[in-house]
mmCIF file of N, CA and C in Angstrom:
data_model
loop_
_atom_site.group_PDB
_atom_site.id
_atom_site.type_symbol
_atom_site.label_atom_id
_atom_site.label_comp_id
_atom_site.label_asym_id
_atom_site.label_seq_id
_atom_site.Cartn_x
_atom_site.Cartn_y
_atom_site.Cartn_z
ATOM 1 N N UNK A 1 16.459 8.485 -4.154
ATOM 2 C CA UNK A 1 15.506 7.552 -3.593
ATOM 3 C C UNK A 1 16.099 6.152 -3.665
ATOM 4 N N UNK A 2 16.201 5.475 -2.511
ATOM 5 C CA UNK A 2 16.822 4.162 -2.499
ATOM 6 C C UNK A 2 15.820 3.014 -2.553
ATOM 7 N N UNK A 3 14.533 3.318 -2.542
ATOM 8 C CA UNK A 3 13.519 2.282 -2.689
ATOM 9 C C UNK A 3 13.274 1.465 -1.440
ATOM 10 N N UNK A 4 13.820 1.876 -0.312
ATOM 11 C CA UNK A 4 13.603 1.142 0.931
ATOM 12 C C UNK A 4 12.613 1.918 1.785
ATOM 13 N N UNK A 5 11.521 1.249 2.139
ATOM 14 C CA UNK A 5 10.504 1.892 2.960
ATOM 15 C C UNK A 5 10.795 1.604 4.418
ATOM 16 N N UNK A 6 10.743 2.626 5.246
ATOM 17 C CA UNK A 6 11.026 2.482 6.671
ATOM 18 C C UNK A 6 9.741 2.712 7.460
ATOM 19 N N UNK A 7 9.133 1.650 8.024
ATOM 20 C CA UNK A 7 7.878 1.819 8.754
ATOM 21 C C UNK A 7 8.015 2.716 9.979
ATOM 22 N N UNK A 8 9.227 2.897 10.487
ATOM 23 C CA UNK A 8 9.420 3.773 11.642
ATOM 24 C C UNK A 8 9.236 5.241 11.276
ATOM 25 N N UNK A 9 9.261 5.540 9.986
ATOM 26 C CA UNK A 9 9.082 6.922 9.538
ATOM 27 C C UNK A 9 7.624 7.240 9.216
ATOM 28 N N UNK A 10 6.724 6.297 9.495
ATOM 29 C CA UNK A 10 5.294 6.505 9.268
ATOM 30 C C UNK A 10 4.648 6.984 10.558
ATOM 31 N N UNK A 11 3.923 8.094 10.485
ATOM 32 C CA UNK A 11 3.181 8.603 11.629
ATOM 33 C C UNK A 11 1.727 8.759 11.221
ATOM 34 N N UNK A 12 0.842 8.097 11.948
ATOM 35 C CA UNK A 12 -0.600 8.240 11.749
ATOM 36 C C UNK A 12 -1.148 8.841 13.030
ATOM 37 N N UNK A 13 -1.924 9.911 12.892
ATOM 38 C CA UNK A 13 -2.455 10.624 14.035
ATOM 39 C C UNK A 13 -3.967 10.716 13.899
ATOM 40 N N UNK A 14 -4.673 10.412 14.980
ATOM 41 C CA UNK A 14 -6.140 10.470 14.997
ATOM 42 C C UNK A 14 -6.565 11.486 16.048
ATOM 43 N N UNK A 15 -7.056 12.632 15.601
ATOM 44 C CA UNK A 15 -7.520 13.706 16.485
ATOM 45 C C UNK A 15 -6.492 14.065 17.561
ATOM 46 N N UNK A 16 -5.247 14.229 17.134
ATOM 47 C CA UNK A 16 -4.197 14.661 18.043
ATOM 48 C C UNK A 16 -3.499 13.545 18.798
ATOM 49 N N UNK A 17 -3.901 12.314 18.573
ATOM 50 C CA UNK A 17 -3.299 11.165 19.279
ATOM 51 C C UNK A 17 -2.552 10.294 18.274
ATOM 52 N N UNK A 18 -1.243 10.110 18.489
ATOM 53 C CA UNK A 18 -0.465 9.239 17.608
ATOM 54 C C UNK A 18 -0.948 7.803 17.750
ATOM 55 N N UNK A 19 -1.147 7.143 16.621
ATOM 56 C CA UNK A 19 -1.566 5.744 16.618
ATOM 57 C C UNK A 19 -0.325 4.899 16.880
ATOM 58 N N UNK A 20 -0.344 4.170 17.984
ATOM 59 C CA UNK A 20 0.802 3.334 18.347
ATOM 60 C C UNK A 20 0.396 1.868 18.301
ATOM 61 N N UNK A 21 1.377 1.009 18.335
ATOM 62 C CA UNK A 21 1.102 -0.420 18.359
ATOM 63 C C UNK A 21 0.704 -0.990 17.022
ATOM 64 N N UNK A 22 1.196 -0.372 15.924
ATOM 65 C CA UNK A 22 0.891 -0.931 14.611
ATOM 66 C C UNK A 22 1.638 -2.240 14.430
ATOM 67 N N UNK A 23 0.977 -3.188 13.814
ATOM 68 C CA UNK A 23 1.569 -4.493 13.545
ATOM 69 C C UNK A 23 2.755 -4.328 12.606
ATOM 70 N N UNK A 24 3.695 -5.234 12.692
ATOM 71 C CA UNK A 24 4.833 -5.202 11.777
ATOM 72 C C UNK A 24 4.659 -6.190 10.632
ATOM 73 N N UNK A 25 3.466 -6.763 10.522
ATOM 74 C CA UNK A 25 3.175 -7.681 9.415
ATOM 75 C C UNK A 25 3.099 -6.902 8.110
ATOM 76 N N UNK A 26 3.365 -7.581 6.999
ATOM 77 C CA UNK A 26 3.224 -6.934 5.695
ATOM 78 C C UNK A 26 1.797 -6.435 5.532
ATOM 79 N N UNK A 27 1.662 -5.270 4.926
ATOM 80 C CA UNK A 27 0.337 -4.724 4.643
ATOM 81 C C UNK A 27 -0.364 -4.165 5.862
ATOM 82 N N UNK A 28 0.389 -3.699 6.875
ATOM 83 C CA UNK A 28 -0.261 -3.194 8.084
ATOM 84 C C UNK A 28 -0.868 -1.812 7.902
ATOM 85 N N UNK A 29 -0.600 -1.184 6.763
ATOM 86 C CA UNK A 29 -1.121 0.153 6.482
ATOM 87 C C UNK A 29 -1.427 0.220 4.997
ATOM 88 N N UNK A 30 -2.660 0.609 4.674
ATOM 89 C CA UNK A 30 -3.019 0.665 3.250
ATOM 90 C C UNK A 30 -4.064 1.753 3.035
ATOM 91 N N UNK A 31 -3.871 2.525 1.975
ATOM 92 C CA UNK A 31 -4.870 3.499 1.534
ATOM 93 C C UNK A 31 -5.281 3.109 0.130
ATOM 94 N N UNK A 32 -6.584 2.941 -0.072
ATOM 95 C CA UNK A 32 -7.064 2.600 -1.415
ATOM 96 C C UNK A 32 -8.312 3.420 -1.730
ATOM 97 N N UNK A 33 -8.430 3.887 -2.973
ATOM 98 C CA UNK A 33 -9.608 4.670 -3.349
ATOM 99 C C UNK A 33 -10.863 3.811 -3.313
ATOM 100 N N UNK A 34 -11.972 4.410 -2.888
ATOM 101 C CA UNK A 34 -13.258 3.708 -2.922
ATOM 102 C C UNK A 34 -13.664 3.503 -4.374
ATOM 103 N N UNK A 35 -13.514 4.541 -5.183
ATOM 104 C CA UNK A 35 -13.754 4.451 -6.622
ATOM 105 C C UNK A 35 -12.407 4.605 -7.308
ATOM 106 N N UNK A 36 -11.977 3.582 -8.013
ATOM 107 C CA UNK A 36 -10.643 3.598 -8.607
ATOM 108 C C UNK A 36 -10.588 4.326 -9.955
ATOM 109 N N UNK A 37 -11.730 4.448 -10.623
ATOM 110 C CA UNK A 37 -11.745 5.031 -11.970
ATOM 111 C C UNK A 37 -11.734 6.558 -11.912
ATOM 112 N N UNK A 38 -11.021 7.154 -12.851
ATOM 113 C CA UNK A 38 -11.062 8.607 -13.037
ATOM 114 C C UNK A 38 -12.203 9.008 -13.967
ATOM 115 N N UNK A 39 -12.575 8.098 -14.876
ATOM 116 C CA UNK A 39 -13.650 8.381 -15.830
ATOM 117 C C UNK A 39 -14.575 7.178 -15.921
ATOM 118 N N UNK A 40 -15.776 7.425 -16.421
ATOM 119 C CA UNK A 40 -16.747 6.379 -16.693
ATOM 120 C C UNK A 40 -17.217 6.590 -18.122
ATOM 121 N N UNK A 41 -17.229 5.526 -18.906
ATOM 122 C CA UNK A 41 -17.658 5.623 -20.296
ATOM 123 C C UNK A 41 -18.868 4.723 -20.512
ATOM 124 N N UNK A 42 -19.848 5.238 -21.249
ATOM 125 C CA UNK A 42 -21.042 4.473 -21.582
ATOM 126 C C UNK A 42 -21.292 4.566 -23.079
ATOM 127 N N UNK A 43 -21.854 3.491 -23.623
ATOM 128 C CA UNK A 43 -22.187 3.446 -25.044
ATOM 129 C C UNK A 43 -23.675 3.165 -25.172
ATOM 130 N N UNK A 44 -24.346 3.951 -26.034
ATOM 131 C CA UNK A 44 -25.771 3.749 -26.282
ATOM 132 C C UNK A 44 -26.005 2.664 -27.327
ATOM 133 N N UNK A 45 -27.276 2.342 -27.584
ATOM 134 C CA UNK A 45 -27.600 1.253 -28.518
ATOM 135 C C UNK A 45 -27.264 1.611 -29.965
ATOM 136 N N UNK A 46 -27.131 2.889 -30.287
ATOM 137 C CA UNK A 46 -26.781 3.302 -31.648
ATOM 138 C C UNK A 46 -25.289 3.607 -31.786
ATOM 139 N N UNK A 47 -24.514 3.239 -30.789
ATOM 140 C CA UNK A 47 -23.073 3.468 -30.865
ATOM 141 C C UNK A 47 -22.633 4.819 -30.337
ATOM 142 N N UNK A 48 -23.583 5.652 -29.940
ATOM 143 C CA UNK A 48 -23.178 6.930 -29.367
ATOM 144 C C UNK A 48 -22.553 6.663 -27.991
ATOM 145 N N UNK A 49 -21.633 7.506 -27.603
ATOM 146 C CA UNK A 49 -20.917 7.274 -26.352
ATOM 147 C C UNK A 49 -20.749 8.576 -25.594
ATOM 148 N N UNK A 50 -20.453 8.440 -24.319
ATOM 149 C CA UNK A 50 -20.115 9.612 -23.517
ATOM 150 C C UNK A 50 -19.085 9.217 -22.469
ATOM 151 N N UNK A 51 -18.411 10.201 -21.984
ATOM 152 C CA UNK A 51 -17.434 10.005 -20.921
ATOM 153 C C UNK A 51 -17.793 10.959 -19.792
ATOM 154 N N UNK A 52 -17.891 10.418 -18.604
ATOM 155 C CA UNK A 52 -18.149 11.224 -17.410
ATOM 156 C C UNK A 52 -16.913 11.194 -16.529
ATOM 157 N N UNK A 53 -16.534 12.355 -16.047
ATOM 158 C CA UNK A 53 -15.406 12.425 -15.123
ATOM 159 C C UNK A 53 -15.912 12.160 -13.713
ATOM 160 N N UNK A 54 -15.139 11.389 -12.959
ATOM 161 C CA UNK A 54 -15.530 11.024 -11.602
ATOM 162 C C UNK A 54 -14.623 11.760 -10.623
ATOM 163 N N UNK A 55 -15.230 12.506 -9.738
ATOM 164 C CA UNK A 55 -14.484 13.233 -8.707
ATOM 165 C C UNK A 55 -14.856 12.654 -7.345
ATOM 166 N N UNK A 56 -14.357 11.476 -7.068
ATOM 167 C CA UNK A 56 -14.645 10.796 -5.812
ATOM 168 C C UNK A 56 -13.347 10.680 -5.031
ATOM 169 N N UNK A 57 -13.172 11.549 -4.050
ATOM 170 C CA UNK A 57 -11.940 11.566 -3.275
ATOM 171 C C UNK A 57 -11.957 10.644 -2.065
ATOM 172 N N UNK A 58 -13.024 9.866 -1.898
ATOM 173 C CA UNK A 58 -13.104 8.978 -0.733
ATOM 174 C C UNK A 58 -12.035 7.890 -0.814
ATOM 175 N N UNK A 59 -11.449 7.586 0.336
ATOM 176 C CA UNK A 59 -10.503 6.475 0.401
ATOM 177 C C UNK A 59 -10.845 5.584 1.585
ATOM 178 N N UNK A 60 -10.362 4.363 1.469
ATOM 179 C CA UNK A 60 -10.484 3.386 2.544
ATOM 180 C C UNK A 60 -9.089 3.246 3.155
ATOM 181 N N UNK A 61 -8.968 3.516 4.445
ATOM 182 C CA UNK A 61 -7.709 3.399 5.170
ATOM 183 C C UNK A 61 -7.771 2.149 6.037
ATOM 184 N N UNK A 62 -6.837 1.227 5.826
ATOM 185 C CA UNK A 62 -6.759 0.015 6.647
ATOM 186 C C UNK A 62 -5.499 0.089 7.499
ATOM 187 N N UNK A 63 -5.678 -0.105 8.794
ATOM 188 C CA UNK A 63 -4.566 -0.110 9.737
ATOM 189 C C UNK A 63 -4.650 -1.405 10.537
ATOM 190 N N UNK A 64 -3.553 -2.146 10.565
ATOM 191 C CA UNK A 64 -3.498 -3.371 11.364
ATOM 192 C C UNK A 64 -2.732 -3.055 12.645
ATOM 193 N N UNK A 65 -3.420 -3.221 13.771
ATOM 194 C CA UNK A 65 -2.814 -2.974 15.075
ATOM 195 C C UNK A 65 -2.527 -4.289 15.782
ATOM 196 N N UNK A 66 -1.512 -4.267 16.625
ATOM 197 C CA UNK A 66 -1.267 -5.422 17.476
ATOM 198 C C UNK A 66 -2.435 -5.542 18.455
ATOM 199 N N UNK A 67 -2.689 -6.730 18.918
ATOM 200 C CA UNK A 67 -3.838 -6.973 19.793
ATOM 201 C C UNK A 67 -3.826 -6.178 21.078
ATOM 202 N N UNK A 68 -2.636 -5.808 21.569
ATOM 203 C CA UNK A 68 -2.556 -5.069 22.826
ATOM 204 C C UNK A 68 -2.321 -3.570 22.625
ATOM 205 N N UNK A 69 -2.518 -3.074 21.412
ATOM 206 C CA UNK A 69 -2.362 -1.642 21.157
ATOM 207 C C UNK A 69 -3.453 -0.866 21.895
ATOM 208 N N UNK A 70 -3.098 0.228 22.578
ATOM 209 C CA UNK A 70 -4.115 1.023 23.270
ATOM 210 C C UNK A 70 -5.116 1.673 22.318
ATOM 211 N N UNK A 71 -4.745 1.818 21.048
ATOM 212 C CA UNK A 71 -5.663 2.446 20.093
ATOM 213 C C UNK A 71 -6.852 1.550 19.754
ATOM 214 N N UNK A 72 -6.777 0.253 20.027
ATOM 215 C CA UNK A 72 -7.935 -0.613 19.794
ATOM 216 C C UNK A 72 -9.145 -0.120 20.585
ATOM 217 N N UNK A 73 -8.928 0.273 21.839
ATOM 218 C CA UNK A 73 -10.026 0.783 22.668
ATOM 219 C C UNK A 73 -10.575 2.085 22.105
ATOM 220 N N UNK A 74 -9.678 2.978 21.687
ATOM 221 C CA UNK A 74 -10.105 4.256 21.109
ATOM 222 C C UNK A 74 -10.941 4.026 19.858
ATOM 223 N N UNK A 75 -10.452 3.195 18.939
ATOM 224 C CA UNK A 75 -11.167 2.962 17.689
ATOM 225 C C UNK A 75 -12.497 2.258 17.932
ATOM 226 N N UNK A 76 -12.538 1.344 18.906
ATOM 227 C CA UNK A 76 -13.796 0.676 19.227
ATOM 228 C C UNK A 76 -14.813 1.704 19.728
ATOM 229 N N UNK A 77 -14.395 2.596 20.628
ATOM 230 C CA UNK A 77 -15.295 3.631 21.145
ATOM 231 C C UNK A 77 -15.754 4.568 20.032
ATOM 232 N N UNK A 78 -14.838 4.930 19.127
ATOM 233 C CA UNK A 78 -15.214 5.792 17.998
ATOM 234 C C UNK A 78 -16.267 5.117 17.136
ATOM 235 N N UNK A 79 -16.080 3.835 16.864
ATOM 236 C CA UNK A 79 -17.033 3.108 16.032
ATOM 237 C C UNK A 79 -18.392 2.993 16.687
ATOM 238 N N UNK A 80 -18.404 2.649 17.968
ATOM 239 C CA UNK A 80 -19.672 2.510 18.688
ATOM 240 C C UNK A 80 -20.417 3.838 18.752
ATOM 241 N N UNK A 81 -19.673 4.932 18.910
ATOM 242 C CA UNK A 81 -20.292 6.249 18.989
ATOM 243 C C UNK A 81 -20.487 6.920 17.647
ATOM 244 N N UNK A 82 -20.044 6.240 16.564
ATOM 245 C CA UNK A 82 -20.114 6.814 15.207
ATOM 246 C C UNK A 82 -19.450 8.181 15.162
ATOM 247 N N UNK A 83 -18.312 8.291 15.839
ATOM 248 C CA UNK A 83 -17.620 9.568 15.977
ATOM 249 C C UNK A 83 -16.580 9.767 14.882
ATOM 250 N N UNK A 84 -16.454 10.993 14.361
ATOM 251 C CA UNK A 84 -15.424 11.268 13.351
ATOM 252 C C UNK A 84 -14.058 11.469 14.004
ATOM 253 N N UNK A 85 -13.035 11.352 13.198
ATOM 254 C CA UNK A 85 -11.656 11.544 13.651
ATOM 255 C C UNK A 85 -10.914 12.344 12.588
ATOM 256 N N UNK A 86 -10.134 13.308 13.025
ATOM 257 C CA UNK A 86 -9.255 14.035 12.108
ATOM 258 C C UNK A 86 -7.983 13.205 11.957
ATOM 259 N N UNK A 87 -7.737 12.708 10.748
ATOM 260 C CA UNK A 87 -6.547 11.900 10.488
ATOM 261 C C UNK A 87 -5.484 12.738 9.800
ATOM 262 N N UNK A 88 -4.254 12.634 10.282
ATOM 263 C CA UNK A 88 -3.102 13.135 9.542
ATOM 264 C C UNK A 88 -2.145 11.960 9.376
ATOM 265 N N UNK A 89 -1.598 11.853 8.192
ATOM 266 C CA UNK A 89 -0.711 10.747 7.851
ATOM 267 C C UNK A 89 0.558 11.349 7.267
ATOM 268 N N UNK A 90 1.693 11.007 7.866
ATOM 269 C CA UNK A 90 2.985 11.496 7.378
ATOM 270 C C UNK A 90 3.915 10.304 7.235
ATOM 271 N N UNK A 91 4.441 10.134 6.062
ATOM 272 C CA UNK A 91 5.438 9.096 5.807
ATOM 273 C C UNK A 91 6.685 9.795 5.297
ATOM 274 N N UNK A 92 7.733 9.805 6.108
ATOM 275 C CA UNK A 92 8.966 10.507 5.747
ATOM 276 C C UNK A 92 9.971 9.606 5.052
ATOM 277 N N UNK A 93 9.567 8.400 4.689
ATOM 278 C CA UNK A 93 10.441 7.499 3.932
ATOM 279 C C UNK A 93 10.653 8.049 2.532
ATOM 280 N N UNK A 94 11.655 7.524 1.826
ATOM 281 C CA UNK A 94 11.797 7.843 0.407
ATOM 282 C C UNK A 94 10.524 7.401 -0.290
ATOM 283 N N UNK A 95 9.988 8.239 -1.149
ATOM 284 C CA UNK A 95 8.728 7.911 -1.815
ATOM 285 C C UNK A 95 7.568 7.958 -0.845
ATOM 286 N N UNK A 96 7.648 8.839 0.136
ATOM 287 C CA UNK A 96 6.640 8.927 1.187
ATOM 288 C C UNK A 96 5.393 9.675 0.759
ATOM 289 N N UNK A 97 4.631 10.130 1.751
ATOM 290 C CA UNK A 97 3.364 10.790 1.462
ATOM 291 C C UNK A 97 2.927 11.642 2.642
ATOM 292 N N UNK A 98 2.018 12.555 2.348
ATOM 293 C CA UNK A 98 1.311 13.339 3.350
ATOM 294 C C UNK A 98 -0.169 13.188 3.056
ATOM 295 N N UNK A 99 -0.982 13.040 4.086
ATOM 296 C CA UNK A 99 -2.416 12.908 3.868
ATOM 297 C C UNK A 99 -3.199 13.499 5.018
ATOM 298 N N UNK A 100 -4.463 13.889 4.727
ATOM 299 C CA UNK A 100 -5.311 14.532 5.726
ATOM 300 C C UNK A 100 -6.771 14.212 5.448
ATOM 301 N N UNK A 101 -7.525 14.006 6.518
ATOM 302 C CA UNK A 101 -8.978 13.881 6.430
ATOM 303 C C UNK A 101 -9.571 14.416 7.726
ATOM 304 N N UNK A 102 -10.565 15.280 7.624
ATOM 305 C CA UNK A 102 -11.219 15.836 8.810
ATOM 306 C C UNK A 102 -12.424 15.015 9.247
ATOM 307 N N UNK A 103 -12.856 14.054 8.432
ATOM 308 C CA UNK A 103 -14.095 13.325 8.722
ATOM 309 C C UNK A 103 -13.925 11.809 8.672
ATOM 310 N N UNK A 104 -12.761 11.294 9.085
ATOM 311 C CA UNK A 104 -12.550 9.850 9.079
ATOM 312 C C UNK A 104 -13.477 9.155 10.067
ATOM 313 N N UNK A 105 -14.005 8.017 9.662
ATOM 314 C CA UNK A 105 -14.900 7.248 10.538
ATOM 315 C C UNK A 105 -14.593 5.770 10.408
ATOM 316 N N UNK A 106 -14.814 5.039 11.519
ATOM 317 C CA UNK A 106 -14.640 3.593 11.484
ATOM 318 C C UNK A 106 -15.664 3.024 10.513
ATOM 319 N N UNK A 107 -15.181 2.273 9.521
ATOM 320 C CA UNK A 107 -16.050 1.658 8.521
ATOM 321 C C UNK A 107 -16.270 0.187 8.853
ATOM 322 N N UNK A 108 -15.183 -0.522 9.135
ATOM 323 C CA UNK A 108 -15.272 -1.944 9.477
ATOM 324 C C UNK A 108 -14.480 -2.193 10.752
ATOM 325 N N UNK A 109 -15.095 -2.913 11.669
ATOM 326 C CA UNK A 109 -14.407 -3.256 12.913
ATOM 327 C C UNK A 109 -13.847 -4.671 12.822
ATOM 328 N N UNK A 110 -12.825 -4.961 13.618
ATOM 329 C CA UNK A 110 -12.221 -6.300 13.557
ATOM 330 C C UNK A 110 -13.012 -7.314 14.373
ATOM 331 N N UNK A 111 -12.724 -8.573 14.113
ATOM 332 C CA UNK A 111 -13.241 -9.640 14.961
ATOM 333 C C UNK A 111 -12.557 -9.554 16.317
ATOM 334 N N UNK A 112 -13.236 -10.047 17.330
ATOM 335 C CA UNK A 112 -12.616 -10.146 18.649
ATOM 336 C C UNK A 112 -12.211 -11.595 18.831
ATOM 337 N N UNK A 113 -10.905 -11.823 18.908
ATOM 338 C CA UNK A 113 -10.375 -13.180 19.036
ATOM 339 C C UNK A 113 -9.484 -13.259 20.263
ATOM 340 N N UNK A 114 -9.611 -14.338 20.989
ATOM 341 C CA UNK A 114 -8.761 -14.581 22.154
ATOM 342 C C UNK A 114 -8.060 -15.917 21.976
ATOM 343 N N UNK A 115 -6.849 -16.003 22.446
ATOM 344 C CA UNK A 115 -6.070 -17.234 22.361
ATOM 345 C C UNK A 115 -4.829 -17.103 23.214
ATOM 346 N N UNK A 116 -3.845 -17.930 22.943
ATOM 347 C CA UNK A 116 -2.591 -17.874 23.703
ATOM 348 C C UNK A 116 -1.915 -16.519 23.553
ATOM 349 N N UNK A 117 -1.969 -15.997 22.349
ATOM 350 C CA UNK A 117 -1.313 -14.725 22.058
ATOM 351 C C UNK A 117 -2.349 -13.730 21.556
ATOM 352 N N UNK A 118 -2.007 -12.447 21.693
ATOM 353 C CA UNK A 118 -2.868 -11.413 21.134
ATOM 354 C C UNK A 118 -2.895 -11.549 19.620
ATOM 355 N N UNK A 119 -4.051 -11.352 19.033
ATOM 356 C CA UNK A 119 -4.193 -11.391 17.578
ATOM 357 C C UNK A 119 -4.182 -9.961 17.051
ATOM 358 N N UNK A 120 -3.574 -9.770 15.880
ATOM 359 C CA UNK A 120 -3.634 -8.461 15.229
ATOM 360 C C UNK A 120 -5.079 -8.119 14.907
ATOM 361 N N UNK A 121 -5.386 -6.826 14.930
ATOM 362 C CA UNK A 121 -6.740 -6.355 14.628
ATOM 363 C C UNK A 121 -6.673 -5.380 13.454
ATOM 364 N N UNK A 122 -7.485 -5.638 12.442
ATOM 365 C CA UNK A 122 -7.527 -4.769 11.268
ATOM 366 C C UNK A 122 -8.710 -3.822 11.382
ATOM 367 N N UNK A 123 -8.407 -2.536 11.424
ATOM 368 C CA UNK A 123 -9.421 -1.485 11.456
ATOM 369 C C UNK A 123 -9.485 -0.842 10.080
ATOM 370 N N UNK A 124 -10.695 -0.639 9.578
ATOM 371 C CA UNK A 124 -10.883 -0.012 8.270
ATOM 372 C C UNK A 124 -11.697 1.262 8.481
ATOM 373 N N UNK A 125 -11.183 2.351 7.947
ATOM 374 C CA UNK A 125 -11.815 3.661 8.086
ATOM 375 C C UNK A 125 -12.223 4.184 6.718
ATOM 376 N N UNK A 126 -13.318 4.928 6.683
ATOM 377 C CA UNK A 126 -13.709 5.679 5.493
ATOM 378 C C UNK A 126 -13.247 7.110 5.707
ATOM 379 N N UNK A 127 -12.454 7.618 4.764
ATOM 380 C CA UNK A 127 -12.014 9.011 4.793
ATOM 381 C C UNK A 127 -12.673 9.702 3.604
ATOM 382 N N UNK A 128 -13.861 10.308 3.805
ATOM 383 C CA UNK A 128 -14.630 10.835 2.675
ATOM 384 C C UNK A 128 -14.045 12.091 2.052
ATOM 385 N N UNK A 129 -13.222 12.799 2.800
ATOM 386 C CA UNK A 129 -12.680 14.081 2.335
ATOM 387 C C UNK A 129 -11.152 14.043 2.259
ATOM 388 N N UNK A 130 -10.592 12.880 1.957
ATOM 389 C CA UNK A 130 -9.139 12.690 1.985
ATOM 390 C C UNK A 130 -8.434 13.539 0.930
ATOM 391 N N UNK A 131 -7.357 14.157 1.365
ATOM 392 C CA UNK A 131 -6.450 14.879 0.466
ATOM 393 C C UNK A 131 -5.050 14.374 0.763
ATOM 394 N N UNK A 132 -4.349 13.947 -0.259
ATOM 395 C CA UNK A 132 -3.014 13.418 -0.045
ATOM 396 C C UNK A 132 -2.105 13.700 -1.217
ATOM 397 N N UNK A 133 -0.813 13.735 -0.924
ATOM 398 C CA UNK A 133 0.196 13.927 -1.960
ATOM 399 C C UNK A 133 1.344 12.966 -1.703
ATOM 400 N N UNK A 134 1.979 12.537 -2.777
ATOM 401 C CA UNK A 134 3.190 11.732 -2.669
ATOM 402 C C UNK A 134 4.372 12.672 -2.564
ATOM 403 N N UNK A 135 5.366 12.286 -1.782
ATOM 404 C CA UNK A 135 6.563 13.109 -1.631
ATOM 405 C C UNK A 135 7.763 12.331 -2.144
ATOM 406 N N UNK A 136 8.784 13.046 -2.536
ATOM 407 C CA UNK A 136 9.985 12.379 -3.067
ATOM 408 C C UNK A 136 10.956 12.057 -1.966
#
């Protein structure tokens, strides 16, 4: 593993359609857990305590697209229709990953901005049933 990430080796697919036009800005792709904790601990008034295990596999997927990406129209229509999307994520870089969700939905839509140049658009999806693994 050489520690160099190659964005060209990242493939994101939404219901059979490759997501194209991803921004080349830093942080254009991010997966973060909705609940970051694996356990929850509580203490009672007498010092008694308990630990609860949390099994929350939901993740938030953020994708930054260039303003003229054709997927902006697709994601806007999905959000307006509250339609799910089957997401597959493959990163073949060193230290890459594989991920899947059958019920991805638009969670946050971007602002609509017009100016001299197209503005990047950040789409945020909720993947409630995400399963992913890191690869070497």
